[in-house]
Coordinates of C-alpha atoms in Angstrom, one line a residue:
Chain A
M14 CA 25.6 14.0 5.4
L15 CA 23.9 14.2 8.8
R16 CA 22.8 17.8 8.2
R17 CA 21.2 16.8 4.8
T18 CA 19.6 13.7 6.4
L19 CA 18.2 15.7 9.2
T20 CA 16.7 18.3 6.6
L21 CA 15.1 15.4 4.6
L22 CA 13.8 14.0 7.8
R23 CA 12.1 17.3 8.7
N24 CA 10.6 17.3 5.2
E25 CA 9.3 13.8 5.7
L26 CA 7.7 14.9 9.0
T27 CA 6.1 17.9 7.5
K28 CA 4.6 15.7 4.9
T29 CA 3.6 13.0 7.4
L30 CA 1.8 15.4 9.7
R31 CA -0.3 16.5 6.8
T32 CA -1.4 13.1 5.7
R33 CA -4.7 11.6 6.6
F34 CA -2.9 8.2 7.3
L35 CA -1.3 9.5 10.4
W36 CA -4.8 10.7 11.9
A37 CA -6.5 7.8 10.7
S38 CA -4.0 5.6 12.5
V39 CA -4.3 7.7 15.7
A40 CA -8.2 7.2 15.4
A41 CA -8.0 3.4 14.7
V42 CA -5.5 2.9 17.8
G43 CA -7.8 5.2 19.9
F44 CA -10.8 3.1 18.9
V45 CA -9.2 0.0 19.9
C46 CA -8.3 1.3 23.3
V47 CA -11.8 2.5 24.0
V48 CA -13.3 -0.9 22.8
M49 CA -10.9 -2.8 25.0
F50 CA -11.7 -0.4 28.0
L51 CA -15.4 -1.1 27.5
T52 CA -15.2 -4.8 27.1
I53 CA -12.5 -6.1 29.4
R54 CA -14.1 -7.6 32.4
R55 CA -12.9 -8.6 35.8
D56 CA -14.3 -12.1 35.2
D57 CA -12.2 -12.6 32.1
I58 CA -8.8 -12.0 33.6
G59 CA -9.1 -11.9 37.4
E60 CA -8.2 -9.0 39.4
I61 CA -7.7 -5.8 37.3
N62 CA -5.7 -2.7 38.2
G63 CA -4.6 0.1 36.1
W64 CA -1.3 -1.6 35.1
V65 CA -3.0 -4.8 34.0
Y66 CA -5.3 -2.9 31.9
V67 CA -2.3 -0.9 30.2
G68 CA -0.4 -4.1 29.6
L69 CA -3.4 -5.7 27.9
V70 CA -4.2 -2.8 25.7
M71 CA -0.6 -2.5 24.5
Q72 CA -0.6 -6.1 23.7
G73 CA -3.9 -6.0 22.0
V74 CA -3.2 -2.9 20.0
F75 CA 0.2 -4.1 18.6
A76 CA -0.8 -7.7 18.0
E77 CA -3.4 -6.6 15.4
V78 CA -4.2 -3.1 14.3
G79 CA -0.9 -1.4 15.3
L80 CA 1.1 -4.0 13.5
I81 CA -0.9 -3.5 10.3
L82 CA -0.9 0.2 10.4
I83 CA 2.9 0.4 11.1
A84 CA 3.6 -2.2 8.3
A85 CA 1.3 -0.3 5.8
F86 CA 2.7 3.2 6.7
S87 CA 6.3 1.8 6.1
A88 CA 5.4 -0.1 3.1
M89 CA 4.0 3.3 1.6
L90 CA 7.1 5.3 2.3
M91 CA 9.0 4.8 -0.9
A92 CA 6.6 2.8 -3.1
E93 CA 4.0 5.7 -3.0
E94 CA 6.5 8.4 -4.0
T95 CA 7.9 6.1 -6.7
A96 CA 4.3 5.6 -8.1
T97 CA 3.5 9.3 -8.0
G98 CA 6.9 10.4 -9.3
T99 CA 7.7 12.7 -6.4
I100 CA 10.7 10.6 -5.6
R101 CA 12.2 11.9 -8.9
T102 CA 11.7 15.5 -7.8
A103 CA 13.4 14.7 -4.6
L104 CA 16.5 12.8 -6.2
T105 CA 17.1 15.6 -8.5
A106 CA 18.2 17.8 -5.5
P107 CA 21.7 17.7 -4.2
I108 CA 21.3 14.7 -2.0
R109 CA 22.5 11.2 -1.8
R110 CA 20.1 8.3 -2.1
R111 CA 21.3 6.8 1.1
E112 CA 20.4 10.2 2.9
L113 CA 16.8 10.1 1.6
Y114 CA 16.6 6.3 2.6
L115 CA 17.8 7.1 6.1
A116 CA 15.3 10.0 6.3
K117 CA 12.5 7.5 5.3
A118 CA 13.4 5.0 8.0
G119 CA 13.5 8.0 10.5
S120 CA 10.1 9.0 9.5
G121 CA 8.9 5.4 9.7
L122 CA 10.3 5.1 13.2
L123 CA 8.9 8.3 14.5
Y124 CA 5.5 7.5 13.1
M125 CA 5.9 4.1 15.2
I126 CA 7.0 6.0 18.2
L127 CA 4.0 8.5 17.9
V128 CA 1.4 5.8 17.4
S129 CA 2.8 3.7 20.3
A130 CA 3.1 6.8 22.6
F131 CA -0.6 7.6 21.8
A132 CA -1.8 4.1 22.6
L133 CA 0.2 4.3 25.9
L134 CA -1.0 7.7 27.0
L135 CA -4.6 6.9 26.1
S136 CA -4.5 3.7 27.8
L137 CA -3.1 5.2 30.9
A138 CA -5.9 8.0 30.7
L139 CA -8.7 5.5 30.2
A140 CA -7.3 3.3 33.0
G141 CA -7.3 6.3 35.3
L142 CA -11.1 6.6 35.0
K143 CA -11.8 3.1 36.1
Y144 CA -9.0 1.4 37.8
T145 CA -6.4 2.4 40.4
F146 CA -2.7 2.8 39.9
G147 CA -0.4 2.0 42.9
P148 CA 1.8 -0.8 44.3
I149 CA 1.1 -4.4 43.4
S150 CA 0.2 -6.2 46.7
D151 CA -1.5 -9.3 47.9
S152 CA -2.7 -10.4 51.2
A153 CA 1.0 -10.8 52.4
G154 CA 1.8 -7.1 51.5
V155 CA 3.4 -5.1 48.8
I156 CA 5.0 -7.1 46.0
Y157 CA 6.2 -4.5 43.7
S158 CA 6.2 -0.8 44.7
T159 CA 4.7 1.9 42.4
S160 CA 8.2 3.1 41.4
E161 CA 9.2 -0.3 40.4
V162 CA 6.0 -1.0 38.3
V163 CA 6.6 2.4 36.6
R164 CA 10.2 1.6 35.9
N165 CA 9.1 -1.7 34.3
L166 CA 6.4 0.2 32.3
V167 CA 9.0 2.4 30.9
W168 CA 11.2 -0.6 30.1
A169 CA 8.4 -2.3 28.4
Y170 CA 7.5 0.7 26.3
A171 CA 11.2 1.2 25.3
L172 CA 11.8 -2.4 24.4
S173 CA 8.7 -2.6 22.4
W174 CA 10.4 -0.4 20.0
I175 CA 12.8 -3.0 19.0
P176 CA 10.4 -5.4 17.3
L177 CA 8.3 -2.4 16.1
G178 CA 11.5 -0.8 14.6
T179 CA 12.3 -4.0 12.8
L180 CA 8.7 -4.0 11.5
V181 CA 9.3 -0.5 10.1
L182 CA 12.5 -1.6 8.5
F183 CA 10.8 -4.6 7.0
G184 CA 8.1 -2.5 5.5
L185 CA 10.5 0.0 4.1
C186 CA 12.6 -2.8 2.4
M187 CA 9.4 -4.2 0.7
S188 CA 8.7 -0.5 -0.2
A189 CA 12.0 -0.3 -1.9
L190 CA 11.6 -3.5 -3.7
T191 CA 8.4 -2.4 -5.4
T192 CA 7.2 0.5 -7.2
R193 CA 3.5 1.0 -6.1
S194 CA 2.1 1.2 -2.7
G195 CA -0.7 -1.3 -3.3
P196 CA 1.7 -4.2 -3.9
A197 CA 4.0 -2.9 -1.3
I198 CA 1.4 -3.1 1.4
S199 CA 0.1 -6.3 0.2
L200 CA 3.7 -7.9 0.1
T201 CA 4.4 -6.6 3.6
V202 CA 1.2 -7.4 5.4
G203 CA 0.7 -10.5 3.2
S204 CA 4.0 -12.0 4.1
I205 CA 3.5 -11.3 7.8
I206 CA 0.1 -13.0 7.7
L207 CA 1.4 -15.9 5.7
V208 CA 4.3 -16.5 8.1
E209 CA 2.1 -16.2 11.1
S210 CA -0.1 -18.8 9.7
L211 CA 2.8 -21.1 8.7
K212 CA 4.3 -21.0 12.2
H213 CA 1.5 -23.3 13.5
F214 CA 2.8 -26.0 11.2
V215 CA 6.4 -25.4 11.0
E216 CA 8.6 -24.8 14.1
I217 CA 9.7 -21.3 13.0
G218 CA 8.0 -19.2 15.6
P219 CA 11.2 -18.4 17.5
F220 CA 13.0 -17.2 14.5
L221 CA 10.3 -14.7 13.5
F222 CA 10.5 -11.0 14.7
T223 CA 6.7 -10.6 14.6
Q224 CA 6.7 -13.3 17.4
Y225 CA 8.1 -10.7 19.8
I226 CA 6.0 -7.7 19.0
G227 CA 4.1 -8.0 22.2
A228 CA 6.9 -9.7 24.3
P229 CA 7.9 -6.7 26.4
W230 CA 4.2 -6.1 27.3
V231 CA 3.8 -9.9 28.3
V232 CA 6.5 -9.3 30.8
F233 CA 5.0 -6.1 32.0
H234 CA 1.7 -8.0 32.4
E235 CA 3.4 -10.4 34.7
V236 CA 4.7 -7.5 36.7
A237 CA 1.2 -5.9 36.9
Q238 CA -0.2 -9.2 38.2
G239 CA 2.4 -9.5 40.8
V240 CA 4.0 -12.6 39.6
D241 CA 7.7 -13.3 39.2
Y242 CA 9.1 -11.7 35.9
Q243 CA 12.3 -11.8 34.1
W244 CA 13.5 -9.4 31.4
L245 CA 16.6 -11.4 30.6
P246 CA 17.5 -13.6 28.8
G247 CA 14.2 -13.2 26.9
M248 CA 15.0 -9.7 25.8
W249 CA 18.5 -10.6 24.6
R250 CA 16.7 -13.0 22.2
V251 CA 14.4 -10.3 21.1
G252 CA 17.3 -8.1 20.3
A253 CA 19.2 -10.6 18.6
V254 CA 16.4 -11.9 16.2
C255 CA 15.2 -8.4 15.7
G256 CA 18.8 -7.1 15.1
V257 CA 19.4 -9.7 12.5
Y258 CA 16.2 -8.9 10.7
S259 CA 16.8 -5.2 10.9
V260 CA 20.2 -5.1 9.5
A261 CA 19.2 -7.5 6.7
C262 CA 16.1 -5.6 5.8
F263 CA 17.8 -2.1 6.0
C264 CA 20.8 -3.3 3.8
L265 CA 18.7 -5.1 1.2
G266 CA 16.2 -2.1 0.9
L267 CA 19.1 0.5 0.8
W268 CA 21.0 -1.6 -1.9
R269 CA 17.9 -1.9 -4.1
F270 CA 17.1 1.7 -3.7
C271 CA 20.4 3.0 -4.5
R272 CA 20.9 0.9 -7.7
R273 CA 17.4 1.4 -9.1
D274 CA 16.8 3.3 -12.2
M275 CA 14.0 5.8 -11.5
N276 CA 12.6 5.8 -15.0
L277 CA 9.2 4.1 -14.4
Chain B
M27 CA 27.4 36.2 -24.4
P28 CA 28.3 32.5 -24.1
T29 CA 31.7 32.1 -22.3
H30 CA 32.2 28.5 -23.7
S31 CA 33.3 26.9 -20.5
P32 CA 31.2 23.6 -20.4
A33 CA 28.5 23.6 -17.9
L34 CA 27.7 20.0 -19.0
T35 CA 29.9 17.6 -20.7
L36 CA 28.7 14.1 -21.8
T37 CA 31.3 11.6 -22.9
G38 CA 30.4 8.4 -24.7
L39 CA 27.1 8.2 -22.6
T40 CA 25.5 5.0 -23.2
K41 CA 22.4 3.3 -21.5
T42 CA 21.1 -0.3 -22.3
F43 CA 18.0 -1.7 -20.9
G44 CA 18.4 -5.4 -21.4
R45 CA 19.2 -5.8 -25.1
H46 CA 17.9 -2.3 -26.1
R47 CA 20.4 0.5 -26.3
A48 CA 18.3 3.4 -25.3
V49 CA 21.4 5.8 -25.6
D50 CA 24.2 5.0 -27.6
D51 CA 27.6 6.7 -27.2
V52 CA 26.4 10.3 -26.8
T53 CA 29.1 12.9 -26.6
L54 CA 27.9 16.6 -26.1
D55 CA 28.8 19.8 -24.4
V56 CA 26.6 22.6 -23.2
N57 CA 28.2 25.9 -22.5
Q58 CA 27.4 28.7 -20.0
G59 CA 25.1 31.3 -21.4
E60 CA 23.8 29.0 -24.0
M61 CA 20.3 27.4 -24.5
V62 CA 20.6 24.0 -26.2
G63 CA 17.6 22.3 -27.7
F64 CA 17.5 18.5 -27.3
L65 CA 15.3 17.0 -29.9
G66 CA 14.3 13.6 -31.3
P67 CA 11.2 11.5 -31.9
N68 CA 9.6 9.7 -29.0
G69 CA 11.8 6.9 -27.8
A70 CA 14.9 8.5 -29.2
G71 CA 16.8 8.6 -25.8
K72 CA 16.2 12.1 -24.8
S73 CA 14.5 11.6 -21.5
T74 CA 16.9 8.8 -20.7
T75 CA 19.8 11.1 -21.4
L76 CA 18.3 13.8 -18.9
Y77 CA 17.6 11.0 -16.4
M78 CA 21.3 10.0 -16.5
I79 CA 22.4 13.7 -16.0
T80 CA 20.1 14.0 -13.0
R81 CA 21.4 10.5 -11.6
L82 CA 17.8 9.1 -11.8
V83 CA 19.1 6.5 -14.2
R84 CA 22.6 4.8 -14.0
P85 CA 24.6 5.1 -17.2
T86 CA 25.9 1.7 -18.6
A87 CA 29.0 3.4 -19.9
G88 CA 30.5 6.9 -20.4
S89 CA 30.7 10.0 -18.0
I90 CA 28.8 13.1 -17.2
H91 CA 30.4 16.2 -15.9
V92 CA 28.6 19.2 -14.6
F93 CA 30.9 22.2 -14.1
G94 CA 33.9 19.8 -13.8
H95 CA 32.1 17.6 -11.2
D96 CA 31.5 13.8 -12.1
V97 CA 27.9 13.0 -11.6
R98 CA 28.8 9.5 -10.5
R99 CA 31.7 10.4 -8.1
S100 CA 30.6 13.6 -6.7
P101 CA 26.6 13.6 -7.2
V102 CA 25.9 16.2 -4.5
E103 CA 28.4 18.7 -5.9
A104 CA 27.3 18.2 -9.4
L105 CA 23.5 18.4 -8.6
R106 CA 24.0 21.6 -6.5
H107 CA 24.5 23.3 -9.9
I108 CA 21.4 21.7 -11.6
G109 CA 17.7 22.7 -11.6
A110 CA 15.7 20.0 -13.4
L111 CA 12.3 19.6 -14.6
V112 CA 12.1 16.1 -15.8
E113 CA 8.9 14.8 -17.6
T114 CA 5.6 15.7 -15.8
P115 CA 6.5 17.5 -12.6
S116 CA 5.2 15.5 -9.6
F117 CA 4.3 17.2 -6.2
Y118 CA 2.6 16.3 -3.1
G119 CA -1.0 17.0 -4.0
Y120 CA -2.2 17.5 -0.4
L121 CA 0.3 20.3 0.3
S122 CA 0.0 23.9 -1.1
G123 CA 2.2 25.0 -4.1
R124 CA 4.1 27.3 -1.6
R125 CA 4.6 24.4 0.8
N126 CA 6.0 22.2 -1.9
L127 CA 8.4 24.9 -2.9
E128 CA 9.4 25.3 0.7
L129 CA 10.2 21.6 1.0
V130 CA 12.6 22.0 -2.1
A131 CA 14.1 25.3 -0.6
R132 CA 15.1 23.4 2.5
V133 CA 17.0 20.7 0.6
Y134 CA 18.9 23.5 -1.0
G135 CA 19.6 25.2 2.2
I136 CA 17.6 28.2 1.5
R137 CA 16.3 29.9 4.6
D138 CA 15.2 33.2 3.1
R139 CA 11.3 32.9 2.7
T140 CA 11.5 35.8 0.2
A141 CA 13.3 33.5 -2.2
V142 CA 10.0 31.4 -2.5
D143 CA 8.0 34.6 -2.8
E144 CA 10.2 35.7 -5.8
I145 CA 10.0 32.4 -7.5
L146 CA 6.2 32.3 -7.1
A147 CA 6.0 35.8 -8.7
Q148 CA 8.3 34.7 -11.5
I149 CA 6.1 31.7 -12.4
G150 CA 3.0 33.7 -11.9
L151 CA 1.4 31.4 -9.0
T152 CA 1.4 34.0 -6.2
E153 CA -2.3 34.1 -6.2
R154 CA -2.8 30.4 -6.0
Q155 CA 0.2 29.6 -3.8
K156 CA -1.9 28.5 -0.9
D157 CA -4.1 26.2 -2.9
P158 CA -3.4 22.3 -2.6
V159 CA -1.6 21.3 -5.8
Q160 CA -4.2 18.6 -6.4
N161 CA -6.4 21.5 -7.5
Y162 CA -3.9 22.9 -9.9
S163 CA -4.2 22.5 -13.6
Q164 CA -1.6 20.9 -15.7
G165 CA -0.1 24.1 -16.8
M166 CA 0.1 25.3 -13.2
K167 CA 1.8 22.1 -12.1
Q168 CA 4.2 22.8 -15.0
R169 CA 4.9 26.3 -13.8
L170 CA 5.6 24.8 -10.3
G171 CA 7.8 22.5 -11.6
L172 CA 9.8 25.2 -13.4
G173 CA 9.8 27.2 -10.0
A174 CA 11.2 24.3 -8.2
A175 CA 13.8 23.9 -10.7
L176 CA 14.7 27.6 -10.5
L177 CA 14.7 27.7 -6.7
G178 CA 18.2 26.6 -6.0
S179 CA 19.7 29.3 -8.3
P180 CA 21.1 26.7 -10.6
R181 CA 23.7 27.3 -13.2
L182 CA 22.5 24.5 -15.4
L183 CA 18.8 24.2 -16.2
L184 CA 17.4 20.7 -17.5
L185 CA 14.1 20.9 -18.9
D186 CA 12.1 18.1 -20.2
E187 CA 9.2 19.2 -22.3
P188 CA 8.7 22.2 -20.1
T189 CA 5.8 23.8 -22.1
N190 CA 3.4 20.6 -21.8
G191 CA 0.0 21.6 -20.8
L192 CA 0.7 25.3 -21.3
D193 CA -1.4 27.7 -23.5
P194 CA 0.7 29.4 -26.2
E195 CA 0.8 32.6 -24.3
A196 CA 2.0 31.0 -21.1
M197 CA 4.4 29.1 -23.2
R198 CA 6.1 32.1 -24.6
E199 CA 6.1 33.7 -21.1
I200 CA 8.0 30.8 -19.6
L201 CA 10.4 30.4 -22.4
G202 CA 10.9 34.1 -22.4
L203 CA 11.8 33.9 -18.5
V204 CA 14.2 31.2 -19.2
R205 CA 15.7 33.0 -22.1
N206 CA 16.2 36.2 -20.0
K207 CA 18.0 34.2 -17.4
V208 CA 20.3 32.7 -20.1
R209 CA 21.2 36.2 -21.3
Q210 CA 21.3 38.0 -18.0
D211 CA 22.6 35.4 -15.6
G212 CA 24.7 33.2 -17.9
L213 CA 22.5 30.2 -17.2
A214 CA 23.0 27.1 -19.3
V215 CA 19.8 25.5 -20.4
F216 CA 19.4 21.9 -21.9
I217 CA 15.8 21.7 -23.1
S218 CA 14.0 18.7 -24.6
S219 CA 11.0 19.7 -26.5
H220 CA 8.9 18.5 -29.5
L221 CA 7.9 22.2 -30.3
L222 CA 10.5 22.8 -33.0
G223 CA 9.3 26.3 -33.7
E224 CA 10.0 27.4 -30.2
V225 CA 13.4 25.6 -30.0
E226 CA 14.3 27.2 -33.4
E227 CA 13.2 30.6 -32.1
Y228 CA 14.8 30.4 -28.5
C229 CA 17.8 27.9 -28.8
D230 CA 21.3 28.8 -29.7
R231 CA 22.1 25.2 -30.6
V232 CA 20.2 22.0 -31.2
A233 CA 21.1 18.3 -30.7
I234 CA 19.1 15.8 -32.3
M235 CA 18.7 12.4 -31.3
N236 CA 17.6 9.4 -33.4
G237 CA 17.5 5.8 -32.3
G238 CA 19.7 6.5 -29.3
K239 CA 22.4 8.2 -31.2
L240 CA 23.2 11.7 -31.4
A241 CA 22.3 12.3 -35.2
C242 CA 23.2 15.9 -35.5
E243 CA 24.5 18.8 -33.4
G244 CA 25.2 22.4 -33.9
H245 CA 23.9 26.1 -34.2
V246 CA 20.5 26.1 -35.8
D247 CA 21.5 28.4 -38.6
E248 CA 24.5 26.4 -39.6
I249 CA 22.6 23.1 -39.5
L250 CA 20.0 24.5 -41.7
A251 CA 22.3 26.2 -44.1
Q252 CA 24.3 22.9 -44.6
A253 CA 21.2 20.9 -45.1
D254 CA 20.3 19.7 -48.6
P255 CA 18.3 22.4 -50.5
V256 CA 14.6 22.7 -50.7
V257 CA 13.3 24.4 -54.0
R258 CA 9.9 25.8 -54.3
V259 CA 8.4 25.7 -57.7
T260 CA 5.1 27.2 -59.1
F261 CA 3.7 26.2 -62.5
S262 CA 2.1 28.3 -65.0
G263 CA -0.3 25.4 -65.9
D264 CA -1.5 22.6 -63.8
R265 CA 0.6 21.4 -61.0
P266 CA 2.1 17.8 -61.7
A267 CA 1.5 15.1 -59.1
P268 CA 4.4 14.7 -56.7
D269 CA 4.5 11.0 -57.5
T270 CA 5.7 11.9 -61.1
F271 CA 9.2 12.6 -59.7
R272 CA 9.4 9.6 -57.3
T273 CA 12.0 7.8 -59.7
L274 CA 14.0 10.8 -60.6
E275 CA 17.7 10.5 -59.1
G276 CA 18.6 13.7 -57.3
I277 CA 15.2 14.4 -55.7
E278 CA 14.6 13.0 -52.4
T279 CA 11.1 14.0 -51.7
V280 CA 8.5 16.1 -53.2
V281 CA 5.7 17.7 -51.1
E282 CA 2.7 19.8 -52.2
A283 CA 2.8 23.4 -50.9
P284 CA 0.2 26.1 -50.6
G285 CA -0.5 28.2 -53.8
G286 CA -0.2 25.3 -56.1
A287 CA 3.5 24.9 -55.6
L288 CA 5.6 21.9 -55.1
E289 CA 8.7 21.9 -52.8
F290 CA 11.5 19.6 -53.9
L291 CA 14.2 18.3 -51.6
L292 CA 17.2 17.7 -53.5
T293 CA 20.3 15.6 -52.8
G294 CA 23.5 16.7 -54.5
Q295 CA 21.8 18.9 -57.0
D296 CA 20.7 22.5 -57.2
S297 CA 17.8 24.6 -58.4
A298 CA 19.2 25.1 -62.0
W299 CA 19.5 21.3 -62.5
L300 CA 15.8 20.9 -61.3
N301 CA 14.8 23.7 -63.6
R302 CA 16.3 21.7 -66.6
Q303 CA 14.7 18.4 -65.5
L304 CA 11.3 20.1 -65.2
L305 CA 11.6 21.9 -68.6
E306 CA 12.8 18.7 -70.3
R307 CA 9.7 16.8 -69.1
G308 CA 7.5 19.7 -70.4
F309 CA 6.3 21.0 -67.0
P310 CA 5.7 24.9 -67.4
V311 CA 7.8 26.3 -64.6
A312 CA 6.5 29.8 -63.5
T313 CA 8.9 30.5 -60.7
I314 CA 11.8 28.4 -59.1
A315 CA 13.6 29.6 -55.9
P316 CA 15.5 27.8 -53.2
K317 CA 13.8 28.0 -49.7
Q318 CA 15.4 28.0 -46.3
R319 CA 14.3 24.9 -44.6
T320 CA 12.7 25.0 -41.3
L321 CA 14.0 23.0 -38.3
R322 CA 10.9 20.9 -38.6
E323 CA 11.6 20.0 -42.1
F324 CA 15.1 19.3 -41.3
F325 CA 14.1 17.2 -38.4
L326 CA 11.7 15.2 -40.7
A327 CA 14.4 14.6 -43.2
L328 CA 16.8 13.5 -40.6
T329 CA 14.6 11.2 -38.4
G330 CA 11.7 10.4 -40.8
T331 CA 9.3 11.0 -38.0
P332 CA 7.4 14.0 -36.8
P333 CA 8.8 15.1 -33.4
D334 CA 5.5 14.4 -31.6
S335 CA 4.5 11.1 -33.2
P336 CA 4.2 8.0 -31.0
P337 CA 7.2 5.6 -30.8
T338 CA 7.4 3.4 -33.8
A339 CA 9.9 0.7 -32.3
P340 CA 7.6 -2.3 -31.5
H341 CA 9.7 -3.8 -28.9
T342 CA 11.1 -0.8 -27.0
P343 CA 11.6 -2.3 -23.6
R344 CA 10.8 0.8 -21.6
E345 CA 9.7 4.3 -22.6
V346 CA 11.5 6.5 -20.3

């Protein structure tokens, strides 16, 4: 099963690397990084160093454009192939449906990692042009050493995969519930926007996984500003909420995909 | 020569969509080294049956075995033996024809690049292998679909309207290729088509679906020999109007034929009886001779519908 899933994942990567969507995503994320680089001013947020800029860019990218791109990509994973009929060609091969579903999930996760890695590397590169990287210090001396900041940067980046991964599985689930990419994207992005609006009226914010998409970068931003920070217990909450959503979305999408008649 | 060990066994296969019974209790075998034509008017349940064999649609009841492997319980083992071209083949338009075949080859564990080269040569796409599939004609996509179906060296080939979009020459070339594989490699082929002439020419057996049920199944010659006779009559004088015989018991249909002739489809009667009836009514018979029915005529008599006509059922829930 693992060998077949990896083969299917390899096929998914071959296809993804040749789609315009991937490169359009990279361009969109790059554009946001550059715009933020050009517009963030010292007056707006106080003292800026390279770390602060990176923390702000990562929050900015994944609060808006990154979130929508990842949601749209995941929503297309199944629905587009169902609409064009290529899923039927894939499923007549000697594979199990769950293997294809796993490969699709893997493809979505790798896309998310690639886009977020590009945003991080570009923001680091741009920050290097204008700001300094080094220990965080104030008039009393060093607060956080460079190695501690780097360690926290890696933590923030790795932990940001948890809510973004949940977003991928949510999009994939919506994709498995629909048969065309348009409705799948509308359903995924629309439900996120709707719930985000609702949370201002109903106290549901803490129970939404989208609430936590920028959470690790908020903590990193505190590190970069030299204030007290705390990963726990906040990240436990991120893990728990995202874990519940991930399992529910994965199981629902897989169940629907495995039971669906592919005759449309 | 057929070895008669079943490549495909359908037992009581049934599929319902809501209240509509698309496939109703179909039992059928396809043997190795045999090409079986699967016929029926649109909406008869042919594609749904092929979809169930390839596990794209879940049967409501019944079982499917491919070389002894139950498709439901051991789908991977069963599908390993199947090459399928179901309906219009779909490929990734932004990838080349070759790349699309390479994706299929990977899934079948084929590492040898020459396997893809051979298939491209067989389906006549070597020259255009690097072009994106979105630039292919319908016929080229059909060829590519056949190539993908043949890539895993299947022992059972399922083809759903494989000659759609092909010109007559290409059609004969493709069917000839498939026929050769049946003869040389003992491939079993289950082919759905509305081109009855080609089915009659290339297939060993036919199975005809009508209204979701298997209406008839057997060797083409045997089926046609058992069918009620058609008698061709020419007249020395004016040809009478076909409607003249509408009420006469023993005559099912009368159709006009070239050369001023009429063709009578008889039920339970023979040409001598028809001759007597015509002479008694004063029609000057010049020649009267039984005629071997074509598969198309038999199909029309059985289903009442031409094979390529649109579906007649007004409330068919889903056309598969």
